[in-house]
XYZ file of C-alpha atoms in Angstrom:
501
model
C -23.677 -40.452 4.413
C -23.483 -37.006 6.128
C -24.959 -38.342 9.325
C -22.416 -41.287 9.418
C -19.588 -38.763 9.124
C -21.008 -36.685 12.174
C -20.492 -39.847 14.207
C -17.279 -40.943 12.618
C -15.325 -37.612 12.650
C -15.033 -37.376 16.506
C -13.737 -40.961 16.647
C -11.037 -40.219 13.752
C -10.224 -36.919 15.436
C -9.767 -38.631 18.939
C -7.170 -41.070 17.492
C -5.416 -38.204 15.663
C -5.481 -36.041 18.756
C -3.891 -38.871 20.767
C -1.176 -39.336 18.108
C -0.650 -35.522 17.825
C 0.597 -35.108 21.380
C 4.142 -36.228 20.171
C 4.311 -33.145 18.106
C 3.335 -30.944 21.277
C 0.600 -30.551 23.981
C -1.224 -27.836 21.896
C -1.727 -30.037 18.914
C -4.621 -32.273 20.483
C -6.529 -29.283 21.395
C -6.278 -27.993 17.903
C -7.275 -31.285 16.432
C -10.351 -31.463 18.694
C -11.387 -27.816 17.643
C -10.937 -28.798 13.955
C -12.954 -32.153 14.393
C -15.891 -30.392 16.157
C -15.627 -27.598 13.808
C -15.935 -29.727 10.883
C -18.965 -31.520 12.405
C -20.566 -28.104 13.033
C -20.179 -27.169 9.269
C -21.672 -30.540 8.196
C -24.818 -29.684 10.226
C -25.566 -26.723 7.928
C -27.284 -28.946 5.182
C -29.308 -30.704 7.900
C -30.408 -27.340 9.297
C -31.596 -26.180 5.949
C -33.543 -29.264 5.423
C -35.583 -29.064 8.628
C -38.250 -26.564 7.254
C -39.014 -28.931 4.374
C -39.080 -32.232 6.385
C -42.065 -32.016 8.487
C -43.092 -35.534 9.563
C -39.995 -37.221 7.931
C -36.297 -37.465 8.839
C -34.275 -34.543 7.462
C -31.144 -36.729 7.137
C -30.929 -40.592 7.225
C -28.340 -43.278 6.591
C -29.037 -46.992 6.474
C -26.560 -49.860 5.885
C -26.420 -53.663 6.860
C -24.421 -54.344 9.960
C -25.130 -57.930 11.257
C -27.776 -59.207 8.759
C -27.960 -62.558 10.414
C -29.711 -61.119 13.418
C -31.323 -58.142 11.650
C -29.195 -55.381 13.070
C -28.468 -52.471 10.847
C -26.534 -49.139 10.837
C -29.532 -46.987 10.805
C -28.960 -43.324 11.737
C -31.318 -40.395 11.355
C -32.088 -36.882 12.304
C -35.427 -35.165 13.063
C -36.014 -31.932 14.872
C -35.638 -33.088 18.363
C -32.365 -35.142 17.666
C -31.048 -32.130 15.684
C -31.366 -29.671 18.530
C -29.529 -32.240 20.788
C -26.779 -32.849 18.284
C -26.159 -29.052 17.863
C -26.046 -28.892 21.676
C -23.591 -31.658 21.681
C -21.160 -30.098 19.255
C -21.456 -26.731 20.847
C -20.833 -27.893 24.508
C -17.917 -30.198 23.042
C -16.320 -27.234 21.729
C -16.916 -25.352 24.972
C -15.276 -28.380 26.874
C -12.187 -28.227 24.793
C -11.870 -24.443 25.363
C -12.543 -24.658 29.152
C -9.780 -27.383 29.601
C -7.178 -25.473 27.585
C -4.994 -24.707 30.558
C -6.496 -26.989 33.172
C -5.387 -30.300 31.563
C -1.582 -30.461 31.373
C -0.827 -34.279 31.558
C -1.540 -36.823 28.925
C -3.261 -34.167 26.917
C -3.555 -36.308 23.809
C -5.292 -39.102 25.655
C -7.594 -36.728 27.370
C -8.833 -35.363 23.960
C -9.220 -38.869 22.801
C -11.524 -39.747 25.430
C -13.397 -36.459 25.209
C -14.123 -36.898 21.542
C -15.126 -40.511 21.746
C -17.515 -39.545 24.443
C -18.966 -36.968 22.229
C -19.215 -39.520 19.357
C -21.216 -41.852 21.537
C -23.574 -39.101 22.488
C -24.213 -38.127 18.788
C -24.787 -41.877 18.102
C -27.275 -42.060 20.888
C -29.215 -39.044 19.617
C -29.308 -40.340 15.969
C -29.370 -44.308 16.177
C -32.725 -45.908 15.156
C -31.618 -49.436 15.491
C -31.938 -50.597 19.069
C -28.744 -52.738 19.043
C -26.777 -49.852 17.590
C -28.424 -47.522 20.092
C -27.049 -49.725 22.849
C -23.640 -49.888 21.249
C -23.496 -46.073 21.357
C -24.930 -46.114 24.839
C -21.969 -48.112 26.068
C -19.556 -46.149 23.818
C -20.086 -43.160 26.070
C -19.281 -45.067 29.302
C -15.670 -46.055 29.202
C -14.243 -42.819 27.899
C -16.339 -40.805 30.468
C -15.094 -43.213 33.216
C -11.438 -42.420 32.080
C -12.020 -38.655 32.095
C -13.180 -38.901 35.797
C -10.668 -41.494 36.807
C -7.477 -39.938 35.392
C -8.006 -36.212 35.334
C -10.541 -35.893 38.260
C -9.867 -34.535 41.704
C -9.163 -36.056 45.012
C -11.816 -38.896 45.216
C -11.805 -39.609 41.561
C -11.319 -43.211 41.784
C -14.346 -43.713 44.020
C -16.444 -41.374 41.871
C -15.484 -43.020 38.567
C -16.186 -46.675 39.918
C -19.514 -45.470 41.171
C -20.426 -43.866 37.909
C -19.380 -46.962 35.982
C -21.290 -49.343 38.087
C -24.600 -47.402 38.115
C -24.488 -46.678 34.406
C -23.516 -50.123 33.492
C -26.011 -51.942 35.679
C -28.728 -49.773 34.068
C -27.468 -50.396 30.636
C -27.427 -54.208 31.093
C -31.031 -54.159 32.186
C -31.951 -52.178 29.128
C -30.098 -54.842 26.936
C -32.120 -57.589 28.592
C -35.356 -55.627 27.621
C -34.080 -54.874 24.092
C -33.419 -58.597 23.545
C -36.824 -59.537 24.977
C -38.518 -57.220 22.780
C -36.595 -58.414 19.703
C -37.428 -62.104 20.280
C -41.148 -61.252 21.103
C -41.407 -59.349 17.899
C -39.721 -62.163 15.912
C -42.059 -64.765 17.483
C -45.122 -62.626 16.324
C -43.979 -61.723 12.843
C -41.168 -64.105 12.022
C -39.028 -61.042 11.106
C -35.659 -60.706 13.002
C -35.024 -56.854 13.345
C -33.809 -54.443 15.925
C -35.387 -51.622 13.838
C -37.121 -48.847 15.836
C -39.936 -48.478 13.461
C -40.519 -52.145 13.131
C -40.537 -52.737 17.053
C -43.019 -49.772 17.549
C -45.948 -52.127 16.539
C -44.976 -55.110 18.730
C -47.957 -56.463 20.741
C -47.253 -56.963 24.520
C -49.226 -58.152 27.452
C -49.586 -55.503 30.249
C -47.276 -57.596 32.449
C -44.628 -58.026 29.772
C -44.928 -54.386 28.594
C -44.340 -53.136 32.170
C -41.335 -55.358 32.907
C -39.677 -54.324 29.500
C -40.421 -50.682 30.255
C -38.852 -50.836 33.547
C -35.753 -52.226 32.078
C -35.396 -49.263 29.793
C -36.425 -46.922 32.726
C -33.622 -48.214 34.756
C -31.023 -47.222 32.130
C -32.559 -43.766 31.464
C -33.560 -43.174 34.945
C -29.847 -43.549 36.050
C -28.649 -41.036 33.472
C -31.326 -38.363 34.026
C -30.978 -39.063 37.087
C -34.222 -39.986 38.700
C -34.533 -39.947 42.390
C -33.280 -43.227 44.073
C -31.022 -43.713 41.075
C -29.165 -40.432 41.428
C -26.477 -41.034 44.140
C -23.543 -41.601 41.550
C -24.130 -38.012 40.148
C -23.017 -35.761 42.952
C -19.744 -37.706 43.308
C -19.021 -37.863 39.675
C -19.792 -34.074 39.137
C -17.587 -33.161 42.044
C -14.515 -35.093 41.160
C -14.540 -34.770 37.381
C -12.490 -32.063 35.564
C -14.394 -29.112 34.475
C -14.803 -30.399 30.772
C -16.093 -33.658 32.286
C -18.613 -31.835 34.430
C -19.798 -29.901 31.472
C -20.352 -33.101 29.356
C -21.912 -34.921 32.234
C -24.607 -32.253 33.101
C -24.825 -30.753 29.574
C -25.023 -33.962 27.560
C -24.972 -37.325 29.439
C -28.088 -36.408 31.567
C -29.783 -35.485 28.355
C -29.325 -38.988 26.878
C -31.524 -40.415 29.514
C -34.130 -37.703 28.883
C -34.028 -38.417 25.175
C -34.401 -42.101 25.663
C -37.589 -41.561 27.598
C -39.053 -39.477 24.775
C -37.623 -41.325 21.786
C -37.857 -44.936 23.039
C -39.637 -45.608 26.302
C -42.901 -43.773 25.628
C -43.372 -44.830 21.910
C -42.276 -48.438 22.440
C -44.291 -49.075 25.468
C -47.166 -46.557 25.504
C -49.493 -48.571 27.552
C -46.918 -49.536 30.237
C -45.829 -45.704 30.104
C -49.399 -44.752 30.740
C -49.776 -47.106 33.664
C -46.465 -45.988 35.296
C -47.379 -42.174 34.651
C -48.431 -41.543 38.158
C -45.345 -43.052 39.595
C -42.951 -41.308 37.094
C -44.582 -37.876 37.785
C -44.364 -38.389 41.419
C -40.557 -39.449 41.138
C -40.052 -36.287 39.060
C -41.893 -34.024 41.465
C -39.890 -35.527 44.479
C -36.625 -35.157 42.690
C -37.412 -31.470 41.957
C -37.781 -30.743 45.709
C -35.093 -33.296 46.940
C -32.415 -31.660 44.597
C -33.225 -28.301 45.495
C -33.337 -28.966 49.360
C -29.939 -30.865 49.202
C -28.320 -28.138 46.969
C -29.018 -25.515 49.661
C -27.380 -27.882 52.366
C -24.070 -28.158 50.433
C -20.703 -26.601 51.524
C -18.910 -27.657 48.421
C -19.708 -25.198 45.693
C -19.394 -27.811 42.900
C -21.539 -30.236 44.787
C -24.102 -27.623 45.082
C -24.311 -27.203 41.460
C -24.506 -30.908 40.909
C -27.523 -31.303 43.166
C -29.410 -28.599 41.082
C -29.126 -30.952 38.092
C -31.280 -33.493 40.099
C -33.800 -30.870 40.684
C -33.906 -29.304 37.168
C -34.021 -32.784 35.516
C -36.977 -33.736 37.632
C -38.950 -31.448 35.487
C -38.032 -33.606 32.456
C -39.627 -36.688 34.274
C -42.653 -34.725 35.228
C -43.184 -33.429 31.711
C -42.311 -36.740 29.811
C -44.911 -38.811 31.841
C -47.549 -35.999 31.662
C -47.322 -36.976 27.942
C -48.911 -34.061 26.168
C -47.370 -31.624 23.519
C -46.871 -28.795 25.903
C -45.160 -30.801 28.568
C -42.970 -32.664 25.966
C -41.949 -29.429 24.299
C -41.022 -28.240 27.728
C -38.778 -31.267 28.304
C -36.884 -30.472 25.097
C -36.460 -26.862 26.170
C -35.316 -27.994 29.696
C -32.599 -30.188 27.931
C -31.314 -27.314 26.135
C -31.487 -24.727 28.831
C -30.153 -26.858 31.598
C -27.473 -27.919 29.381
C -26.345 -24.415 28.823
C -26.870 -22.809 32.281
C -25.574 -25.704 34.391
C -22.567 -26.215 32.084
C -21.673 -22.585 32.535
C -21.951 -22.729 36.295
C -19.475 -25.670 36.337
C -17.036 -23.770 34.264
C -17.312 -20.757 36.709
C -16.794 -23.345 39.561
C -13.793 -24.777 37.936
C -12.304 -21.211 37.288
C -12.788 -20.353 41.024
C -11.053 -23.665 42.058
C -8.205 -23.167 39.763
C -7.560 -19.669 41.333
C -8.360 -20.380 45.114
C -7.527 -24.137 45.301
C -10.737 -24.776 47.119
C -14.492 -25.491 46.493
C -15.370 -24.780 50.186
C -18.086 -22.095 50.178
C -17.271 -21.212 53.773
C -13.762 -20.114 52.507
C -15.107 -17.855 49.834
C -16.534 -14.324 49.966
C -16.203 -10.950 48.371
C -15.014 -12.398 44.984
C -16.949 -9.722 43.048
C -14.396 -7.080 43.973
C -11.421 -8.891 42.538
C -13.360 -10.728 39.679
C -16.267 -8.456 38.542
C -16.367 -10.084 35.274
C -16.694 -13.538 36.779
C -19.284 -12.166 39.339
C -21.363 -10.682 36.548
C -21.507 -14.063 34.733
C -22.140 -16.094 37.833
C -25.146 -13.768 38.640
C -26.414 -14.217 35.203
C -26.271 -17.948 35.043
C -27.514 -18.196 38.652
C -30.641 -16.126 37.494
C -30.989 -18.339 34.490
C -30.945 -21.436 36.727
C -33.727 -20.061 39.013
C -35.779 -19.622 35.983
C -35.913 -15.678 35.601
C -38.463 -14.628 32.836
C -36.670 -13.751 29.669
C -34.286 -16.701 29.882
C -34.655 -20.253 28.459
C -34.876 -22.032 31.793
C -38.195 -19.944 32.496
C -39.749 -21.091 29.217
C -38.858 -24.644 29.821
C -40.150 -24.980 33.355
C -43.296 -22.968 32.430
C -44.177 -25.345 29.625
C -43.674 -28.425 31.651
C -45.880 -27.048 34.593
C -48.652 -25.975 32.036
C -48.614 -29.197 30.511
C -48.504 -31.285 33.828
C -51.327 -29.046 35.176
C -53.561 -30.623 32.501
C -52.865 -34.009 34.105
C -52.424 -33.505 37.729
C -53.031 -30.213 39.550
C -51.760 -31.327 42.991
C -48.285 -32.576 41.744
C -47.940 -29.521 39.547
C -48.489 -27.245 42.615
C -46.056 -29.143 44.578
C -43.498 -29.108 41.614
C -43.857 -25.331 41.271
C -42.400 -25.037 44.874
C -39.138 -25.982 43.266
C -38.936 -22.786 41.607
C -39.049 -20.957 44.878
C -36.307 -23.315 46.369
C -34.208 -22.589 43.264
C -34.380 -18.985 43.744
C -33.151 -19.478 47.349
C -30.178 -21.598 46.601
C -29.233 -19.706 43.589
C -29.205 -16.232 45.157
C -27.716 -17.650 48.406
C -24.736 -19.177 46.417
C -24.112 -15.715 44.699
C -24.277 -13.881 48.049
C -21.951 -16.301 49.993
C -19.312 -16.524 47.120
C -19.260 -13.041 45.542
C -20.446 -10.690 48.113
C -19.222 -9.799 51.588
C -15.590 -9.088 52.730
C -12.884 -10.607 50.646
C -11.412 -13.832 52.317
C -8.529 -14.382 49.918
C -5.771 -12.330 48.348
C -6.812 -10.862 45.162
C -7.224 -13.684 42.486
C -7.139 -12.832 38.717
C -10.344 -12.265 37.074
C -11.402 -14.566 34.214
C -9.234 -14.371 30.976
C -10.422 -13.193 27.450
C -10.573 -16.928 26.581
C -13.025 -17.664 29.543
C -14.871 -14.545 29.018
C -15.622 -15.512 25.281
C -16.642 -19.082 26.437
C -19.095 -17.776 29.014
C -20.482 -15.108 26.677
C -20.982 -17.759 23.891
C -23.218 -19.721 26.507
C -25.059 -16.588 27.674
C -26.357 -15.670 24.137
C -28.364 -18.791 23.378
C -29.955 -18.722 26.891
C -31.167 -15.268 26.012
C -32.220 -16.158 22.567
C -34.219 -19.223 23.604
C -35.656 -17.124 26.348
C -36.841 -14.394 24.183
C -37.505 -16.255 21.078
C -38.312 -19.836 22.134
C -40.238 -20.498 18.872
C -36.780 -20.865 17.207
C -36.405 -24.342 19.020
C -40.129 -25.139 19.347
C -40.699 -25.000 15.712
C -37.787 -27.394 14.976
C -38.826 -30.063 17.457
C -42.635 -29.571 16.974
C -42.995 -32.439 14.485
C -41.172 -34.808 16.599
C -43.021 -34.054 19.670
C -46.386 -34.144 17.783
C -45.660 -37.534 16.584
C -44.721 -38.794 20.046
C -47.928 -37.258 21.648
C -50.134 -38.590 18.801
C -48.686 -42.132 19.200
C -49.305 -41.945 22.833
C -52.913 -40.866 22.366
C -53.499 -43.421 19.503
C -53.175 -46.065 22.134
C -55.524 -44.416 24.699
C -57.626 -41.285 24.009
C -58.428 -41.283 27.695
C -55.167 -40.776 29.422
C -55.658 -41.452 33.126
C -52.988 -39.121 34.576
C -52.560 -38.937 38.439
C -55.278 -36.676 40.100
C -57.157 -36.138 36.778
C -59.714 -37.789 34.623
C -57.354 -37.385 31.659
C -56.275 -34.854 29.087
C -58.585 -31.970 28.478
């Protein structure tokens, strides 16, 4: 029942926040804080159960939903989903705080959409019925579309439409694949079910398995975003309000990565193995492409947006490498990227609020006027480039070690992305915060903004210095995924290698 409340409280809180605007614009903000705080408190029993739940779900809820077709409300949390739910609640709280003064119109409706988006994300990370998973996948879409369309910047309408079209198209292809898998399983066993555990054993021909896997990959690849499916992301990030950018970068992209690990690889192990060379190549190309495009940007927010394509390319690389090291690196990358890139978007939003521009060419010397912001920007810039001692370094290092066991050439090429990230990160800090001031003295970040950024700094340092904190939690989930993959083929023919060693 606890896990059902985790999903339901943001939905109820969103309705209350919308209604509370009649009592004053500050009420929706406090309602959102209360709803997310309540969810965080409810996570404590789940956290305490993790050390004793190796190999099983630490929290689970199951109830009938549409019994005629075998659909159920089946929600569960293991180590991997626990980390991502915690990230969701943490960044949800950060999104409310960073939008405290930015959002001044239709505040209640803003927080309604914010909380419903978060509810959909929590549902994606916990659903074990594929039809329910698709329901939550779509639940994220409309509120996020409205956040961009109503509270975004100059080209928000175009960006929101593009976001909607790409994600809806990918989601529909996944729905077709889910239904095909459902009917194939029903024909083989006579049992009508959308249950994840039941569908894992469905026998598929190589051609059918590849087609269904590509249907899932279309949805997950758009969200990650994979190269060639990424073009919605720079526009959506650039035009979204700060809270929208934090949720997009920190959470929505992670739903695609989670889908790869939880659903695509376990449901279609043979097809994923055959597609591994292409998947790793797309991930490697995305790492370099995103880094080069980031360096070429003049819009500061667009620069940070392109870094997401580069960093999430490591997730694709690690997921299709398919061993425990690379998969653990994927989980760490989801956490570290969500924190560091979310913080950079908050800094960009604070700069835009003060200077009314995102043009890098019109910025310089901000450190003199805003030393606290400059210090935070330097820290998160160094985290983004993968400085040792920070979470991003651990994540990318694990992915590269894991992928090295599968393909040495692609790993060497992907490692060039670390050099490129150092170039664009340090170039961004140099252009924006050093040199002669080009503006009148803007105010430094407030106490509220300082506390927000400090709260994001601490977990990056903690995970960088004590990565086992997270790795132990997700180890049983990752081990199960890797073993399921290996059980279908002990000789994993990765690109450029004779298999796992």
